[in-house]
C-alpha atoms as one frame of an Amber mdcrd trajectory, in Angstrom:
protein
 -16.060 -14.741 -22.240 -14.925 -17.451 -19.865 -12.060 -17.453 -17.435  -8.831
 -19.314 -17.971  -7.364 -21.420 -20.718  -5.981 -24.544 -19.106  -2.181 -24.437
 -18.850  -0.184 -27.040 -20.752   2.195 -29.516 -19.225   5.618 -30.300 -20.731
   4.112 -32.778 -23.187   1.798 -30.148 -24.609  -1.435 -31.668 -23.279  -3.819
 -29.729 -21.092  -3.055 -30.111 -17.425  -5.701 -30.715 -14.792  -6.700 -27.364
 -13.344  -8.075 -28.772 -10.121  -4.719 -29.217  -8.413  -3.304 -26.406  -6.333
   0.084 -26.548  -8.022  -1.425 -25.971 -11.441  -3.759 -23.236 -10.171  -0.736
 -21.220  -9.004   1.486 -21.936 -12.015   3.404 -18.848 -13.075   3.035 -16.988
  -9.772   6.789 -16.537  -9.362   7.168 -15.121 -12.851   4.332 -12.654 -12.279
   5.848 -11.603  -8.959   9.186 -10.840 -10.580   7.448  -8.954 -13.366   5.353
  -7.015 -10.847   8.421  -6.053  -8.823  10.022  -4.682 -11.958   6.891  -2.744
 -12.920   6.453  -1.284  -9.450  10.076  -0.738  -8.502   9.705   3.048  -8.611
   6.197   3.257  -7.131   7.030   0.890  -4.324  10.326   2.599  -3.554   8.617
   5.984  -3.315   5.956   4.616  -0.967   8.500   2.932   1.294  10.822   5.921
   1.345   8.039   8.397   2.097   6.484   6.308   4.883   9.833   5.533   6.494
  11.236   9.061   6.349   7.947  10.514   7.560   7.994   8.248  10.602  11.648
   8.902  11.410  11.210  12.658  11.038   8.207  12.581  13.377  10.141  10.551
  15.954  12.959  13.093  15.807  10.465  15.921  16.333   8.965  14.188  19.375
  12.454  13.859  20.823  13.111  17.588  20.491   9.618  18.883  21.300   9.145
  16.790  24.436  12.651  16.469  25.853  11.761  16.861  29.541   9.252  15.062
  31.805   7.405  18.357  32.279   6.891  18.789  28.537   5.683  15.202  28.237
   3.269  15.742  31.127   1.909  18.772  29.325   1.415  16.648  26.212  -0.541
  14.108  28.273  -2.868  16.856  29.437  -3.452  18.119  25.914  -4.102  14.619
  24.579  -6.477  13.488  27.333  -9.685  14.778  25.784 -12.363  13.030  23.702
 -11.552  15.048  20.580  -7.807  14.410  20.859  -8.296  10.695  21.555 -10.579
  10.366  18.520  -7.777  11.733  16.344  -4.987   9.710  17.949  -5.554   6.476
  19.876  -6.521   4.794  23.154  -5.904   6.532  26.487  -3.649   3.763  27.865
  -0.676   5.178  25.924  -0.821   8.252  28.176   0.178   6.188  31.221   3.851
   6.246  30.167   4.119   8.973  27.546   7.649   8.538  26.253   8.693   9.455
  22.715   7.907   5.870  21.685   4.466   5.958  23.288   3.767   9.221  21.468
   4.706   7.538  18.212   2.317   4.658  18.844  -0.433   6.919  20.143  -0.379
   9.817  17.707   1.069   8.320  14.519   0.138   4.639  14.338  -3.521   5.148
  13.396  -2.644   7.711  10.725   0.115   5.530   9.302  -2.234   2.551   9.267
  -4.469   4.408   6.817  -1.541   5.200   4.515  -0.168   1.649   4.616  -3.644
   0.267   3.936  -3.955   2.638   0.971  -0.614   1.444  -0.420  -1.694  -2.196
  -0.107  -5.079  -1.619  -1.714  -3.545   0.162  -4.692  -0.970  -2.610  -5.202
  -3.573  -5.370  -5.223  -6.123  -3.594  -7.425  -3.409  -2.485  -9.857  -2.226
  -6.055 -10.421  -5.661  -7.700 -10.480  -8.712  -5.693 -11.464  -6.802  -3.103
 -13.505  -5.150  -5.886 -15.496  -8.548  -7.373 -16.273 -10.180  -4.061 -17.108
  -7.490  -3.227 -19.665  -7.581  -6.720 -21.217  -4.010  -7.617 -20.295  -5.081
 -10.332 -17.851  -6.792 -12.329 -20.599  -3.605 -12.337 -22.676  -1.499 -13.416
 -19.701  -3.900 -16.137 -18.606  -4.051 -17.590 -22.102  -0.452 -18.740 -21.587
   0.976 -21.196 -19.056  -0.461 -19.356 -16.063  -2.805 -20.803 -13.462  -6.111
 -19.172 -12.695  -4.983 -18.150  -9.173  -1.541 -16.891 -10.201  -2.514 -13.276
 -10.832  -4.241 -12.748  -7.492  -1.528 -14.684  -5.671   1.230 -12.569  -7.211
  -0.602  -9.350  -6.280  -0.872 -10.480  -2.660   2.791 -11.493  -2.620   3.768
  -8.047  -3.940   1.723  -6.399  -1.188   3.346  -8.683   1.394   6.836  -7.844
   0.117   6.119  -4.116   0.325   4.700  -4.359   3.837   7.474  -6.562   5.185
  10.092  -4.267   3.671   8.397  -1.314   5.370   8.362  -3.180   8.688  12.094
  -3.864   8.519  12.935  -0.308   7.441  10.943   1.150  10.319  12.413  -1.259
  12.860  15.991  -0.631  11.753  15.537   3.118  11.380  13.901   3.667  14.767
  16.453   1.465  16.522  19.352   3.314  14.898  18.046   6.686  16.119  18.760
   5.712  19.730  15.827   7.659  21.219  14.939   7.057  24.870  11.745   5.024
  25.069  12.268   3.370  21.667  14.051   0.035  22.101  14.798  -2.675  19.505
  11.913  -4.917  20.600   9.370  -2.128  20.504  10.717  -0.871  17.184  10.320
  -4.343  15.685   6.747  -4.570  16.978   6.020  -1.078  15.653   7.256  -2.108
  12.212   5.214  -5.304  12.157   2.011  -3.505  13.164   2.332  -1.672   9.849
   2.963  -4.899   7.964  -0.061  -6.754   9.331  -2.504  -3.886   8.815  -1.269
  -3.690   5.235  -1.893  -7.422   4.796  -5.415  -7.085   6.208  -6.405  -4.501
   3.633  -4.543  -6.291   0.860  -6.863  -9.199   1.597  -9.817  -6.803   1.644
  -8.836  -5.536  -1.814  -8.561  -9.151  -2.997 -12.248  -9.526  -2.120 -13.467
  -6.206  -3.556 -11.582  -6.895  -6.798 -13.888  -9.869  -7.349 -17.097  -7.958
  -6.698 -16.950  -5.208  -9.312 -15.687  -5.146 -12.871 -14.014  -1.740 -12.468
 -10.728  -0.767 -10.842 -12.093   2.418  -9.326 -15.031   0.533  -7.848 -12.786
  -2.117  -6.304 -10.458   0.525  -4.867 -13.392   2.607  -3.670 -14.979  -0.249
  -1.746 -11.644  -1.141  -0.135 -11.036   2.513   0.786 -14.527   2.667   2.285
 -13.574  -0.317   4.441 -10.506   1.595   5.615 -12.712   4.561   6.487 -15.139
   2.380   8.447 -12.239   0.796  10.343 -10.868   4.226  11.247 -14.251   5.561
  12.382 -14.887   2.464  14.522 -11.470   2.901  16.086 -12.075   6.581  16.806
 -15.544   5.947  18.258 -14.263   3.167  20.484 -11.325   5.182  21.806 -13.681
   7.979  22.850 -16.623   5.944  24.118 -17.393   2.237  24.030 -14.108   0.335
  23.827 -15.882  -2.617  22.201 -16.177  -0.653  18.953 -12.389  -0.430  18.671
 -12.194  -4.213  18.839 -14.305  -4.348  15.670 -11.538  -2.543  13.769  -8.162
  -3.973  12.724  -6.731  -0.476  13.220  -7.940  -0.697  16.797  -6.229  -4.090
  17.116  -2.786  -2.825  16.162  -3.138   0.200  18.432  -3.863  -2.175  21.289
  -0.447  -3.706  20.969   0.413  -0.644  23.103   3.759  -0.531  21.387   6.552
   1.089  23.435   4.275   0.851  26.514   3.317  -2.822  27.032   4.644  -4.274
  23.742   1.850  -6.829  23.344   2.331  -9.080  20.307  -0.850 -11.131  20.394
  -3.081  -8.575  18.542  -0.760  -9.173  15.584  -2.185 -12.705  15.393  -5.722
 -11.311  15.006  -4.627  -9.256  12.012  -2.803 -12.190  10.426  -5.883 -14.397
  10.845  -8.143 -11.771   9.257  -5.651 -11.226   6.425  -5.531 -14.967   5.707
  -9.322 -15.225   5.855  -9.972 -12.337   3.462  -7.263 -13.501   1.032  -8.674
 -17.054   1.004 -12.173 -15.685   0.424 -10.834 -13.648  -2.485  -9.480 -16.833
  -4.094 -12.822 -18.575  -3.597 -14.756 -15.698  -5.147 -12.378 -15.551  -8.113
 -13.536 -19.019  -9.190 -17.160 -17.872  -9.405 -16.802 -15.280 -12.148 -15.425
 -14.840 -15.645 -12.272 -12.923 -16.498 -13.083  -9.233 -16.806 -16.449  -9.596
 -15.079 -17.463  -8.940 -11.493 -19.724 -10.864  -9.149 -22.020  -7.867  -8.909
 -24.062  -7.659 -12.052 -23.909  -4.364 -13.900 -27.030  -2.278 -13.434 -29.202
  -1.646 -16.437 -28.903   1.957 -17.490 -31.575   4.216 -18.867 -32.973   3.406
 -22.264 -31.776   6.799 -23.452 -29.001   8.998 -22.079 -29.901  12.101 -20.105
 -29.342  15.470 -21.687 -26.369  16.057 -19.382 -24.540  12.971 -20.657 -24.805
  14.232 -24.220 -22.672  17.251 -23.304 -18.923  17.152 -22.594 -19.158  18.657
 -19.106 -21.999  16.387 -17.996 -20.205  13.311 -19.285 -16.959  14.321 -17.556
 -18.816  14.999 -14.311 -20.329  11.509 -14.478 -16.831  10.009 -14.802 -15.544
  12.023 -11.835 -18.658  11.667  -9.663 -17.553   8.820  -7.403 -14.126  10.317
  -6.673 -15.618  13.743  -6.032 -18.217  12.366  -3.606 -15.595  10.324  -1.774
 -13.277  13.289  -1.292 -16.233  15.441  -0.290 -17.209  13.071   2.508 -13.616
  12.715   3.654 -12.862  16.447   3.684 -16.117  17.270   5.446 -15.268  14.704
   8.137 -11.736  16.111   8.401 -13.119  19.608   8.872 -15.518  18.443  11.567
 -12.744  16.580  13.428 -10.415  19.580  13.407 -13.252  21.918  14.294 -14.201
  19.803  17.299 -10.864  20.593  18.977 -10.692  24.251  17.953 -11.981  25.416
  21.331  -9.203  23.460  23.071  -6.403  24.603  20.759  -4.947  27.094  23.226
  -4.682  24.486  26.002  -3.256  21.842  23.678  -0.291  23.921  22.511   0.272
  26.336  25.391   3.468  24.654  26.594   4.909  23.483  23.259   7.446  26.133
  22.360   8.003  25.225  18.707   4.272  25.132  17.929   3.730  28.387  19.811
   6.412  30.054  17.691   4.858  28.686  14.498   1.416  29.984  15.472   2.874
  33.358  16.422   4.498  33.607  12.996   1.110  33.003  11.364  -0.440  35.772
  13.441  -4.026  36.109  14.541  -5.747  37.655  17.544  -6.309  34.259  19.187
  -4.614  30.874  19.222  -7.787  29.378  17.718  -7.483  31.642  14.655  -3.788
  30.796  14.198  -4.485  27.087  14.646  -7.332  27.251  12.127  -5.024  28.941
   9.605  -2.481  26.132   9.992  -5.171  23.472   9.574  -6.421  25.151   6.401
  -3.141  24.251   4.718  -3.809  20.552   5.383  -7.362  20.812   4.042  -6.134
  22.616   0.931  -3.454  19.988   0.302  -5.993  17.146   0.510  -8.201  19.028
  -1.952  -5.121  19.411  -4.168  -4.781  15.628  -4.210  -8.255  15.454  -5.725
  -7.600  18.107  -8.373  -4.408  16.360  -9.490  -6.356  13.099  -9.859  -9.124
  14.872 -11.732  -6.770  16.822 -14.010  -4.858  13.652 -14.904  -8.017  11.634
 -15.611  -7.835  12.579 -19.327  -4.479  10.783 -19.449  -6.121   7.582 -18.204
  -8.917   7.969 -20.766  -6.388   8.537 -23.533  -4.138   5.622 -22.542  -7.077
   3.215 -22.311  -8.224   4.151 -25.812 -11.525   5.647 -24.673 -10.691   9.193
 -25.778 -10.018   8.345 -29.417 -13.597   7.263 -30.327 -14.975  10.455 -28.782
 -12.511  12.710 -30.554 -13.247  10.936 -33.846 -16.678  12.588 -33.727 -17.476
  16.291 -33.871 -16.152  16.784 -30.340 -13.085  19.028 -30.404  -9.996  18.397
 -28.330 -10.456  21.688 -26.488 -14.002  20.853 -25.426 -13.094  17.299 -24.387
 -10.089  18.261 -22.272 -11.748  21.480 -21.129 -14.684  19.550 -19.674 -12.367
  17.520 -17.428 -10.478  20.675 -16.447 -13.762  22.429 -15.577 -14.772  19.538
 -13.314 -11.371  19.680 -11.588 -11.608  23.452 -11.074 -15.223  23.506  -9.880
 -14.924  20.272  -7.909 -11.818  21.403  -6.052 -13.458  24.695  -5.116 -16.591
  22.899  -3.921 -14.477  20.573  -1.772 -12.810  23.544  -0.093 -16.171  25.126
   0.652 -17.555  21.853   2.047 -14.511  21.276   4.270 -14.648  24.878   5.461
 -18.332  24.502   6.298 -17.706  21.360   8.365 -14.738  23.025  10.057 -16.756
  26.171  10.743 -19.846  24.445  12.158 -17.840  22.165  14.445 -15.447  24.980
  15.379 -18.312  27.325  16.216 -19.825  24.688  18.496 -16.456  23.973  20.133
 -15.347  27.568  20.622 -18.790  29.053  21.189 -18.373  31.596  18.389 -20.985
  31.506  15.628 -19.006  33.948  13.493 -16.415  31.252  12.809 -18.680  29.548
  10.269 -18.418  32.204   7.570 -14.826  33.018   8.517 -13.629  29.449   8.055
 -15.608  28.881   4.863 -13.989  32.009   3.437 -10.549  30.921   4.674 -10.924
  27.592   2.910 -12.216  29.019  -0.377  -9.291  31.475  -0.421  -7.087  28.526
  -1.401  -9.077  27.979  -4.628  -6.624  29.948  -6.847  -3.750  27.790  -5.546
  -5.775  24.705  -6.478  -6.337  26.157  -9.935  -2.586  26.596 -10.377  -2.175
  22.929  -9.395  -4.700  21.996 -12.086  -2.791  24.162 -14.547   0.479  22.346
 -13.844  -1.196  18.964 -14.423  -2.871  20.155 -17.646   0.375  21.641 -18.927
   2.190  18.337 -18.379  -0.641  16.367 -19.969  -0.736  18.634 -22.990   2.978
  18.677 -23.752   4.587  15.814 -21.809   1.818  13.248 -21.125   4.152  10.554
 -19.820   5.488  12.963 -17.197   2.044  13.718 -15.793   2.900  12.127 -12.438
   5.296  15.039 -11.807   2.200  17.090 -10.926   2.066  15.245  -7.593   5.079
  17.265  -6.476   2.840  20.325  -6.051   0.619  19.013  -3.197   3.470  17.099
  -1.548   5.742  20.137  -1.512   2.862  22.347  -0.350   2.319  20.112   2.669
   5.992  20.032   3.585   6.555  23.784   3.475   3.052  24.902   4.451   2.325
  22.675   7.428   5.747  21.543   8.621   7.613  24.648   7.454   6.588  26.924
  10.352   7.404  24.214  12.893  10.743  23.344  11.268  11.407  27.062  10.597
  12.107  26.648   6.896  13.204  29.818   5.015  10.584  31.980   3.318  11.964
  31.394  -0.169  11.007  27.724   0.084   7.457  28.701   1.004   7.248  31.087
  -1.954   7.992  28.271  -4.409   4.568  26.791  -3.677   1.368  28.404  -4.967
  -0.171  27.711  -1.552   2.499  29.890   0.069   1.032  33.014  -1.552  -2.490
  32.558  -0.146  -3.363  34.882   2.780  -3.636  32.760   5.926  -7.202  33.544
   6.893  -8.695  33.949   9.452  -5.460  34.881  11.282  -4.375  37.320   8.564
  -6.353  39.820   6.562  -7.530  39.332   2.998  -4.953  40.247   0.341  -6.398
  40.177  -3.190  -3.363  40.787  -5.454  -1.700  37.390  -4.793  -4.988  35.593
  -5.423  -5.543  37.461  -8.681  -1.964  36.693  -9.728  -2.443  32.992  -8.973
  -5.658  32.987 -11.004  -3.839  34.540 -13.960  -1.029  31.987 -13.693  -3.552
  29.156 -13.576  -5.320  30.459 -16.685  -2.014  30.746 -18.548  -0.939  27.202
 -17.625  -4.273  25.745 -18.683  -4.212  27.579 -22.020  -0.674  26.321 -22.688
  -1.768  22.780 -21.832  -4.719  22.982 -24.232  -2.400  24.287 -26.928  -0.006
  21.385 -26.432  -2.792  18.796 -26.521  -4.034  20.165 -29.844  -0.574  19.754
 -31.379   0.374  16.240 -30.342  -0.807  12.774 -31.326  -2.909  10.607 -29.039
  -1.025   7.913 -27.151  -2.655   4.585 -26.289  -1.238   1.552 -24.526
């Protein structure tokens, strides 16, 4: 199947497709349509990123109100492990609230903004082709570059809106060390890093014929950029200059306020976007530049069974989360031995750790970190539990269910992968955390303790799966509501002790009922109760799926 039907001019004759104006015909219409489609998604992204930044800035203002407290923070941040997780050491030379924001938050926010940009571009390019909608659109008066151009414009609109919201919000807070000029630069660092990875997604969307593959390659690029930045900030500074995340951190916002690294990001964004347009002319609609690999002549025995087939569909996502969680565990474990020194003079954090309990600060700190690891694993299980909805909507479930495969076995196979995969991710993250923590703290017993502490969150993950399955079974169009579970768990589990939220808010989350090992002792009844709740939710979801009709787009 070839690419684009030539658009017609006003006389009804085919127009010449070689001109730039014709190639981009219909871009404005697609942009307006995309803004309407993504008005909720985009608003949620912008609101979450903006409020998260403003809340963090407010916390820095209260946690480090005096020069002595800021000097203590400098001491806790001036270590290789801390620098790898935050940013370059130069920020520590004038560690105001603004410098803390640029040092500790900018690299983390860059990853989230890059993720938002990648998802926008792949959703409006490769996903449209994979579902067949792009061919219908491009058969009308639409140029062959219009779809990619509109996706990049949507990403640019989102990133520029975020930049303005951050600049205005930070300026309005009136915090010492955060002026209007620095706030504007801080906002635009987010915009340009988003544009860089929007351009990256424009390239990866041409390489593979699958949305998940395009997103996965772009996310791998984000991971490489972050690792290069972290390696350079700890050791050879030249490595950080190979990463666009390193470039924006070297604006030294709120310290030196250097604007010229922004130009590097804009140049790379323009280069990758232009290369994406070039590559798009070298393939057919719906195809990728990378040829599909020839499969086996006959399917393996595993693929002939529901569980094996479901595992094959989830394999790439599971491996990606496994690598990410293992790396997260290792990074947190590497600073476990320094936890006591890092928080010894921060009153709010000390109070939060004391509330958790534990015989040492390292144990209390590890218990707090486990909540973050569990929440990231919960992100995976929500994705995995909602995968049947994507299969159903795309029409791929109906041919399978038209055979002898029952609805219970089909949905149950995806649920089993989510349950087992989430548990395996916890164990893997706990192992990385334990090995690195044992090396950092000089205590070999931490390995088994931290693996057990991580796996203890498995019943809470199973409840999260149950919520997603229940929504899919009875209210499939409301499946996205399941994302509230991990988001709420992070807010009350990680930030709750610091912000001193009431206990009743914590108890609304399944993660709030898990014993906080290794600081606390094992308590089996809550875990058994969570397991029973998870089983009940899953059974109700299966019952609902059996009773309703399939829905396809």
